[in-house]
């Protein structure tokens, strides 16, 4: 006990951390890693600050005041706004618990969210300041903290004479185009409910040419989201493959990503050729066009958020974020993603995607990811509610 107190004292960390917020005070014991360096248990810290904790492979993310801090467990690194930063002591897992370096509360939080957090080193006290009153000057925000005026384009894949995939495990008569439309309408309702404007490429069973879908998301639109259902050709074991993945534009890195994009691009054969308008066909065109697309980073982030948000509500595998040459994504001059929400050739996914309750859950998760994306977007453009000195 004396040795513990001594070594903590030497490192300048008291034996406990006091977290003081407008809602009250919480005491969290300071632990030591193998080398006697002070650590703070992440879960009690997150809950004391009204934040959240999530784990994604080797990355552990603590979300404080809507800001993600992702620690690479076992390595002296963390990621903030897509930027890797060094940290003196690696985050560690012990049993089921995650521990963050003391430096997170003593330096990192007060540095990056300085308008909200102060740290008193001698008292071992992290102080959360009350957020400024909403009535202060600045733009009025929606209840979810977003600025009003965002618009997102939701694209229900296929339609009309293009049924998409035949929906092997959907109810009789239901094909991909029906499920993408049902889901798109649910996502729209969720987004409208959250105060986000929505533009739909279709709201009925009609075919919109691939090249005409992207332009719905013009300058005033924040994100283009295309919804699809995956499927596999008959081969041994094909009905056992299930799960969801989200794509953004790029050269397919795997045979599988190339296969899915070819399947979705095949919708072009249903289209009536027009004299004008750019060609959507040809991977060459798509890849040349990539150079012009400045939104790949944003698209990748949106895809990541969709995957993370679907994971807890989708019983299939998280198949990750992928790149491929989707024709429909090339014509969006804004950040654009395509979600393959599951496999109609798998019985469980088929049920998940066609029953109303799970459809609602999936739609809510996709909408939530979009709202999270818009929050990050506001923060990066310096108008977020958590941005120091601006936007309020
Ligand atoms: Zn499709």
Short mmCIF file of C-alpha atoms and ligand atoms in Angstrom, two decimals:
data_model
loop_
_atom_site.label_atom_id
_atom_site.label_comp_id
_atom_site.label_asym_id
_atom_site.label_seq_id
_atom_site.Cartn_x
_atom_site.Cartn_y
_atom_site.Cartn_z
CA UNK A 1 0.00 0.00 0.00
CA UNK A 2 2.78 2.40 0.94
CA UNK A 3 4.72 1.34 -2.14
CA UNK A 4 1.67 1.96 -4.30
CA UNK A 5 1.05 5.40 -2.85
CA UNK A 6 4.74 6.19 -3.23
CA UNK A 7 5.03 5.19 -6.84
CA UNK A 8 1.87 7.08 -7.71
CA UNK A 9 3.21 10.10 -5.89
CA UNK A 10 6.46 9.86 -7.83
CA UNK A 11 4.55 9.92 -11.07
CA UNK A 12 2.48 12.85 -9.92
CA UNK A 13 -0.79 10.97 -9.99
CA UNK A 14 -2.97 10.78 -6.88
CA UNK A 15 -4.44 7.39 -5.92
CA UNK A 16 -7.82 8.46 -7.22
CA UNK A 17 -9.24 10.62 -9.92
CA UNK A 18 -12.08 12.95 -9.04
CA UNK A 19 -14.39 13.64 -11.94
CA UNK A 20 -16.46 16.70 -11.26
CA UNK A 21 -19.33 17.53 -13.61
CA UNK A 22 -22.41 19.77 -13.40
CA UNK A 23 -24.30 16.54 -12.61
CA UNK A 24 -22.15 15.56 -9.65
CA UNK A 25 -18.86 14.08 -8.56
CA UNK A 26 -17.41 10.60 -9.20
CA UNK A 27 -14.26 9.07 -7.75
CA UNK A 28 -12.35 6.57 -9.86
CA UNK A 29 -9.40 4.60 -8.49
CA UNK A 30 -6.16 5.13 -10.36
CA UNK A 31 -4.59 1.76 -11.29
CA UNK A 32 -1.09 0.96 -12.40
CA UNK A 33 0.10 -0.90 -15.44
CA UNK A 34 2.86 -3.54 -15.25
CA UNK A 35 5.49 -0.84 -15.19
CA UNK A 36 3.78 1.10 -12.42
CA UNK A 37 2.43 3.84 -14.67
CA UNK A 38 -0.97 5.34 -13.76
CA UNK A 39 -4.05 4.23 -15.69
CA UNK A 40 -7.75 5.09 -15.49
CA UNK A 41 -10.53 2.54 -16.05
CA UNK A 42 -12.28 3.65 -19.22
CA UNK A 43 -15.86 2.56 -18.51
CA UNK A 44 -16.37 4.44 -15.21
CA UNK A 45 -14.67 7.45 -16.78
CA UNK A 46 -16.96 7.38 -19.81
CA UNK A 47 -20.07 7.04 -17.68
CA UNK A 48 -18.96 9.77 -15.26
CA UNK A 49 -18.58 12.12 -18.23
CA UNK A 50 -21.81 11.04 -19.93
CA UNK A 51 -19.79 9.53 -22.77
CA UNK A 52 -19.59 6.09 -24.32
CA UNK A 53 -17.12 3.33 -24.94
CA UNK A 54 -16.88 0.94 -27.86
CA UNK A 55 -14.42 -1.66 -29.05
CA UNK A 56 -13.60 -2.35 -32.68
CA UNK A 57 -10.89 -4.99 -32.99
CA UNK A 58 -7.68 -3.62 -31.50
CA UNK A 59 -9.14 -0.13 -31.29
CA UNK A 60 -10.97 1.06 -28.21
CA UNK A 61 -12.90 4.27 -28.64
CA UNK A 62 -14.05 6.53 -25.86
CA UNK A 63 -16.57 9.11 -27.01
CA UNK A 64 -16.59 12.27 -24.89
CA UNK A 65 -18.78 15.22 -25.83
CA UNK A 66 -19.34 13.61 -29.24
CA UNK A 67 -15.59 13.50 -29.90
CA UNK A 68 -14.05 10.08 -30.59
CA UNK A 69 -10.69 9.24 -29.03
CA UNK A 70 -9.57 5.84 -30.35
CA UNK A 71 -6.77 4.03 -28.55
CA UNK A 72 -4.82 1.21 -30.12
CA UNK A 73 -4.74 -1.28 -27.25
CA UNK A 74 -1.16 -2.26 -26.36
CA UNK A 75 0.48 0.45 -28.47
CA UNK A 76 1.36 4.02 -27.48
CA UNK A 77 -0.97 5.54 -30.06
CA UNK A 78 -4.39 7.06 -30.30
CA UNK A 79 -6.42 8.45 -33.18
CA UNK A 80 -8.22 11.75 -33.16
CA UNK A 81 -10.10 13.01 -36.23
CA UNK A 82 -8.28 10.50 -38.46
CA UNK A 83 -4.92 11.67 -37.13
CA UNK A 84 -2.60 9.29 -35.26
CA UNK A 85 -1.08 10.81 -32.12
CA UNK A 86 1.48 9.41 -29.71
CA UNK A 87 0.62 8.78 -26.09
CA UNK A 88 3.20 8.06 -23.39
CA UNK A 89 1.58 4.87 -22.06
CA UNK A 90 -0.43 2.36 -24.13
CA UNK A 91 -4.07 1.62 -23.31
CA UNK A 92 -4.42 -1.88 -21.88
CA UNK A 93 -7.01 -4.55 -21.37
CA UNK A 94 -7.22 -6.39 -18.08
CA UNK A 95 -9.95 -9.00 -17.85
CA UNK A 96 -12.99 -7.38 -19.39
CA UNK A 97 -11.89 -3.88 -18.50
CA UNK A 98 -10.13 -1.32 -20.57
CA UNK A 99 -7.68 1.12 -19.00
CA UNK A 100 -6.58 4.39 -20.54
CA UNK A 101 -3.36 6.21 -19.74
CA UNK A 102 -3.76 8.86 -17.02
CA UNK A 103 -2.43 11.28 -19.61
CA UNK A 104 -5.86 11.11 -21.27
CA UNK A 105 -7.50 12.98 -18.40
CA UNK A 106 -4.49 15.08 -17.40
CA UNK A 107 -3.54 16.32 -20.87
CA UNK A 108 -5.44 15.01 -23.86
CA UNK A 109 -9.02 15.88 -22.88
CA UNK A 110 -8.14 19.37 -21.56
CA UNK A 111 -6.09 20.01 -24.71
CA UNK A 112 -8.62 18.98 -27.33
CA UNK A 113 -11.83 19.86 -25.52
CA UNK A 114 -10.39 22.76 -23.58
CA UNK A 115 -13.61 24.70 -23.57
CA UNK A 116 -15.28 21.85 -21.69
CA UNK A 117 -12.55 20.27 -19.53
CA UNK A 118 -9.97 21.50 -17.05
CA UNK A 119 -7.56 19.37 -15.08
CA UNK A 120 -6.24 20.21 -11.64
CA UNK A 121 -3.01 18.22 -11.34
CA UNK A 122 -2.43 18.59 -7.60
CA UNK A 123 -5.97 17.58 -6.67
CA UNK A 124 -6.18 14.89 -9.35
CA UNK A 125 -9.42 16.52 -10.41
CA UNK A 126 -10.99 16.53 -13.86
CA UNK A 127 -13.50 19.32 -14.11
CA UNK A 128 -16.25 19.25 -16.72
CA UNK A 129 -17.49 22.78 -17.30
CA UNK A 130 -21.14 23.46 -17.92
CA UNK A 131 -21.84 23.87 -21.62
CA UNK A 132 -22.66 27.46 -22.55
CA UNK A 133 -26.37 28.25 -22.47
CA UNK A 134 -28.16 27.49 -25.72
CA UNK A 135 -29.62 30.97 -25.74
CA UNK A 136 -26.22 32.58 -26.38
CA UNK A 137 -25.54 34.13 -29.75
CA UNK A 138 -25.10 31.86 -32.69
CA UNK A 139 -27.12 29.57 -34.87
CA UNK A 140 -30.01 27.69 -33.33
CA UNK A 141 -29.41 23.97 -33.14
CA UNK A 142 -31.65 20.97 -33.47
CA UNK A 143 -32.33 18.85 -30.35
CA UNK A 144 -29.63 16.42 -31.53
CA UNK A 145 -27.08 19.25 -31.64
CA UNK A 146 -26.90 19.51 -35.42
CA UNK A 147 -27.28 22.76 -37.26
CA UNK A 148 -30.49 22.79 -39.29
CA UNK A 149 -30.21 22.69 -43.06
CA UNK A 150 -28.41 19.41 -43.75
CA UNK A 151 -29.55 17.39 -46.74
CA UNK A 152 -28.82 13.77 -47.52
CA UNK A 153 -29.75 11.84 -50.65
CA UNK A 154 -31.13 8.37 -50.02
CA UNK A 155 -31.06 6.07 -53.04
CA UNK A 156 -33.15 2.91 -53.10
CA UNK A 157 -31.27 0.53 -55.40
CA UNK A 158 -32.87 -0.77 -58.63
CA UNK A 159 -36.63 -0.36 -59.34
CA UNK A 160 -39.15 -0.72 -62.14
CA UNK A 161 -38.05 -3.25 -64.75
CA UNK A 162 -34.82 -3.81 -62.81
CA UNK A 163 -35.75 -6.03 -59.86
CA UNK A 164 -32.18 -6.26 -58.52
CA UNK A 165 -31.47 -9.71 -57.18
CA UNK A 166 -34.42 -12.11 -57.03
CA UNK A 167 -34.56 -12.25 -53.22
CA UNK A 168 -34.14 -15.99 -52.71
CA UNK A 169 -35.13 -15.84 -49.01
CA UNK A 170 -37.51 -12.89 -49.19
CA UNK A 171 -41.26 -13.54 -49.02
CA UNK A 172 -42.74 -14.70 -52.32
CA UNK A 173 -42.80 -11.98 -54.95
CA UNK A 174 -40.42 -9.69 -53.05
CA UNK A 175 -37.15 -8.81 -54.79
CA UNK A 176 -34.21 -6.57 -53.95
CA UNK A 177 -35.88 -3.45 -55.42
CA UNK A 178 -38.78 -3.78 -52.95
CA UNK A 179 -36.58 -4.15 -49.89
CA UNK A 180 -34.26 -1.27 -50.89
CA UNK A 181 -37.33 0.97 -51.28
CA UNK A 182 -38.87 -0.08 -47.95
CA UNK A 183 -35.54 0.54 -46.21
CA UNK A 184 -34.93 3.85 -47.99
CA UNK A 185 -38.35 5.14 -46.88
CA UNK A 186 -37.66 4.09 -43.29
CA UNK A 187 -34.23 5.75 -43.34
CA UNK A 188 -35.87 8.88 -44.75
CA UNK A 189 -38.45 8.94 -41.96
CA UNK A 190 -35.74 8.53 -39.31
CA UNK A 191 -33.63 11.33 -40.81
CA UNK A 192 -36.58 13.70 -41.13
CA UNK A 193 -37.41 12.92 -37.52
CA UNK A 194 -33.84 14.00 -36.64
CA UNK A 195 -34.25 17.25 -38.55
CA UNK A 196 -32.10 16.23 -41.53
CA UNK A 197 -33.46 17.06 -44.98
CA UNK A 198 -33.80 14.08 -47.33
CA UNK A 199 -33.89 13.84 -51.08
CA UNK A 200 -35.00 10.49 -52.49
CA UNK A 201 -33.93 9.23 -55.91
CA UNK A 202 -37.19 7.28 -56.00
CA UNK A 203 -40.16 6.77 -53.70
CA UNK A 204 -42.05 4.37 -55.94
CA UNK A 205 -41.33 1.27 -57.99
CA UNK A 206 -39.67 3.01 -60.89
CA UNK A 207 -36.35 2.74 -62.66
CA UNK A 208 -33.91 5.63 -62.38
CA UNK A 209 -30.81 5.33 -64.56
CA UNK A 210 -27.62 4.89 -62.54
CA UNK A 211 -26.12 8.08 -63.98
CA UNK A 212 -29.17 10.08 -62.95
CA UNK A 213 -29.04 9.03 -59.32
CA UNK A 214 -25.84 10.76 -58.18
CA UNK A 215 -26.87 14.23 -59.38
CA UNK A 216 -29.68 14.24 -56.80
CA UNK A 217 -26.86 14.94 -54.37
CA UNK A 218 -25.62 18.29 -55.64
CA UNK A 219 -23.72 21.07 -53.92
CA UNK A 220 -26.27 21.56 -51.16
CA UNK A 221 -26.25 17.86 -50.26
CA UNK A 222 -23.97 16.43 -47.58
CA UNK A 223 -23.98 12.73 -48.40
CA UNK A 224 -25.25 10.25 -50.98
CA UNK A 225 -26.34 6.91 -49.53
CA UNK A 226 -27.30 4.06 -51.85
CA UNK A 227 -29.06 1.02 -50.33
CA UNK A 228 -28.73 -2.48 -51.75
CA UNK A 229 -29.05 -6.15 -50.89
CA UNK A 230 -26.27 -8.58 -51.68
CA UNK A 231 -26.68 -12.07 -53.14
CA UNK A 232 -24.53 -14.96 -54.30
CA UNK A 233 -24.80 -17.24 -57.29
CA UNK A 234 -25.69 -20.88 -56.56
CA UNK A 235 -22.66 -22.87 -55.50
CA UNK A 236 -22.00 -25.23 -52.61
CA UNK A 237 -22.61 -23.48 -49.29
CA UNK A 238 -23.72 -20.17 -50.82
CA UNK A 239 -26.73 -19.80 -48.53
CA UNK A 240 -24.54 -19.72 -45.43
CA UNK A 241 -22.83 -16.43 -46.34
CA UNK A 242 -24.41 -13.46 -44.58
CA UNK A 243 -23.61 -10.00 -43.26
CA UNK A 244 -23.33 -6.36 -44.29
CA UNK A 245 -20.67 -4.22 -45.88
CA UNK A 246 -20.39 -0.58 -46.95
CA UNK A 247 -18.58 0.56 -50.06
CA UNK A 248 -17.07 3.77 -51.26
CA UNK A 249 -15.54 4.49 -54.61
CA UNK A 250 -12.20 2.97 -55.46
CA UNK A 251 -10.43 0.22 -57.26
CA UNK A 252 -11.77 -3.10 -56.00
CA UNK A 253 -9.11 -4.62 -53.77
CA UNK A 254 -10.62 -8.10 -53.64
CA UNK A 255 -12.32 -10.40 -56.13
CA UNK A 256 -15.42 -10.28 -53.93
CA UNK A 257 -15.64 -6.46 -53.99
CA UNK A 258 -15.26 -6.54 -57.78
CA UNK A 259 -17.98 -9.16 -58.08
CA UNK A 260 -20.51 -7.14 -56.06
CA UNK A 261 -19.81 -3.95 -58.02
CA UNK A 262 -20.18 -5.79 -61.36
CA UNK A 263 -23.47 -7.22 -60.17
CA UNK A 264 -24.82 -3.79 -59.14
CA UNK A 265 -23.46 -2.06 -62.26
CA UNK A 266 -25.30 -4.64 -64.36
CA UNK A 267 -28.45 -2.56 -63.76
CA UNK A 268 -27.23 -0.45 -66.71
CA UNK A 269 -28.58 -3.08 -69.10
CA UNK A 270 -32.15 -2.16 -68.13
CA UNK A 271 -31.62 1.48 -69.02
CA UNK A 272 -32.80 3.06 -72.24
CA UNK A 273 -29.82 4.64 -73.99
CA UNK A 274 -29.95 8.42 -74.26
CA UNK A 275 -28.08 10.58 -76.73
CA UNK A 276 -26.76 12.96 -74.11
CA UNK A 277 -25.27 12.50 -70.70
CA UNK A 278 -21.98 10.99 -69.68
CA UNK A 279 -21.41 7.28 -70.03
CA UNK A 280 -21.54 5.36 -66.78
CA UNK A 281 -20.14 2.19 -68.28
CA UNK A 282 -16.56 1.05 -68.17
CA UNK A 283 -14.23 0.68 -65.27
CA UNK A 284 -11.75 2.95 -67.07
CA UNK A 285 -14.17 5.82 -66.88
CA UNK A 286 -14.87 5.10 -63.25
CA UNK A 287 -11.21 4.94 -62.27
CA UNK A 288 -10.26 8.02 -64.27
CA UNK A 289 -13.05 9.77 -62.49
CA UNK A 290 -11.63 8.77 -59.14
CA UNK A 291 -8.87 11.34 -59.46
CA UNK A 292 -11.54 14.00 -59.60
CA UNK A 293 -13.30 12.78 -56.51
CA UNK A 294 -12.05 14.78 -53.58
CA UNK A 295 -14.45 13.24 -51.15
CA UNK A 296 -12.96 9.78 -50.70
CA UNK A 297 -11.85 10.49 -47.14
CA UNK A 298 -15.30 11.68 -46.10
CA UNK A 299 -16.90 8.75 -47.93
CA UNK A 300 -14.62 6.29 -46.14
CA UNK A 301 -15.52 7.84 -42.78
CA UNK A 302 -19.24 7.69 -43.51
CA UNK A 303 -18.86 4.02 -44.50
CA UNK A 304 -17.00 3.30 -41.25
CA UNK A 305 -19.76 4.93 -39.21
CA UNK A 306 -22.48 2.93 -40.99
CA UNK A 307 -20.65 -0.33 -40.31
CA UNK A 308 -20.13 0.54 -36.64
CA UNK A 309 -23.75 1.57 -36.22
CA UNK A 310 -25.19 -1.53 -37.93
CA UNK A 311 -23.06 -3.97 -35.98
CA UNK A 312 -25.11 -4.08 -32.76
CA UNK A 313 -28.45 -4.48 -34.56
CA UNK A 314 -27.45 -6.79 -37.44
CA UNK A 315 -27.07 -10.45 -36.49
CA UNK A 316 -24.92 -11.16 -39.57
CA UNK A 317 -21.19 -10.57 -39.97
CA UNK A 318 -19.66 -7.12 -40.11
CA UNK A 319 -17.89 -7.55 -43.44
CA UNK A 320 -16.24 -4.17 -43.17
CA UNK A 321 -15.65 -1.10 -45.32
CA UNK A 322 -14.64 -1.82 -48.91
CA UNK A 323 -13.87 -0.02 -52.12
CA UNK A 324 -15.14 -0.85 -55.58
CA UNK A 325 -16.03 0.84 -58.84
CA UNK A 326 -19.75 1.42 -58.45
CA UNK A 327 -21.20 3.36 -61.36
CA UNK A 328 -23.87 4.92 -59.15
CA UNK A 329 -21.23 6.41 -56.85
CA UNK A 330 -19.21 8.05 -59.63
CA UNK A 331 -21.90 10.52 -60.54
CA UNK A 332 -22.31 11.88 -57.02
CA UNK A 333 -20.10 14.93 -56.74
CA UNK A 334 -20.31 14.65 -52.98
CA UNK A 335 -19.27 12.05 -50.38
CA UNK A 336 -21.04 8.85 -51.42
CA UNK A 337 -21.45 5.35 -50.01
CA UNK A 338 -23.30 2.19 -50.93
CA UNK A 339 -24.57 -0.15 -48.23
CA UNK A 340 -25.04 -3.85 -48.98
CA UNK A 341 -27.39 -4.46 -46.06
CA UNK A 342 -27.26 -8.26 -46.09
CA UNK A 343 -27.63 -11.31 -48.32
CA UNK A 344 -31.01 -12.30 -49.72
CA UNK A 345 -29.44 -15.71 -50.41
CA UNK A 346 -29.13 -16.34 -46.66
CA UNK A 347 -32.28 -17.31 -44.71
CA UNK A 348 -31.48 -15.26 -41.57
CA UNK A 349 -30.47 -12.15 -43.52
CA UNK A 350 -33.51 -12.62 -45.75
CA UNK A 351 -35.77 -12.55 -42.71
CA UNK A 352 -33.89 -9.66 -41.08
CA UNK A 353 -34.21 -7.50 -44.21
CA UNK A 354 -37.85 -8.23 -44.94
CA UNK A 355 -39.55 -8.13 -41.55
CA UNK A 356 -40.81 -4.77 -40.40
CA UNK A 357 -39.33 -4.71 -36.92
CA UNK A 358 -35.77 -5.50 -37.92
CA UNK A 359 -36.10 -3.21 -40.95
CA UNK A 360 -36.90 -0.38 -38.54
CA UNK A 361 -33.89 -1.18 -36.37
CA UNK A 362 -31.56 -1.33 -39.35
CA UNK A 363 -32.96 1.93 -40.74
CA UNK A 364 -32.54 3.64 -37.39
CA UNK A 365 -28.92 2.46 -37.23
CA UNK A 366 -28.16 3.76 -40.73
CA UNK A 367 -29.81 7.10 -39.95
CA UNK A 368 -27.89 7.33 -36.68
CA UNK A 369 -24.62 6.77 -38.56
CA UNK A 370 -25.56 9.57 -40.96
CA UNK A 371 -26.32 11.92 -38.06
CA UNK A 372 -22.95 11.01 -36.48
CA UNK A 373 -21.29 11.71 -39.80
CA UNK A 374 -22.93 15.14 -39.97
CA UNK A 375 -21.79 15.89 -36.41
CA UNK A 376 -18.20 15.08 -37.37
CA UNK A 377 -18.58 17.09 -40.54
CA UNK A 378 -19.71 20.13 -38.55
CA UNK A 379 -16.84 19.71 -36.13
CA UNK A 380 -14.29 19.51 -38.93
CA UNK A 381 -15.69 22.60 -40.57
CA UNK A 382 -15.44 24.42 -37.27
CA UNK A 383 -19.16 24.88 -36.71
CA UNK A 384 -19.73 21.95 -34.35
CA UNK A 385 -21.30 22.61 -30.95
CA UNK A 386 -18.08 21.36 -29.35
CA UNK A 387 -15.81 23.55 -31.42
CA UNK A 388 -13.95 26.06 -29.30
CA UNK A 389 -15.05 29.65 -29.62
CA UNK A 390 -17.12 29.16 -32.76
CA UNK A 391 -20.51 28.07 -33.84
CA UNK A 392 -22.46 29.00 -30.82
ZN1 LIG B 1 -28.42 -3.97 -55.76
#
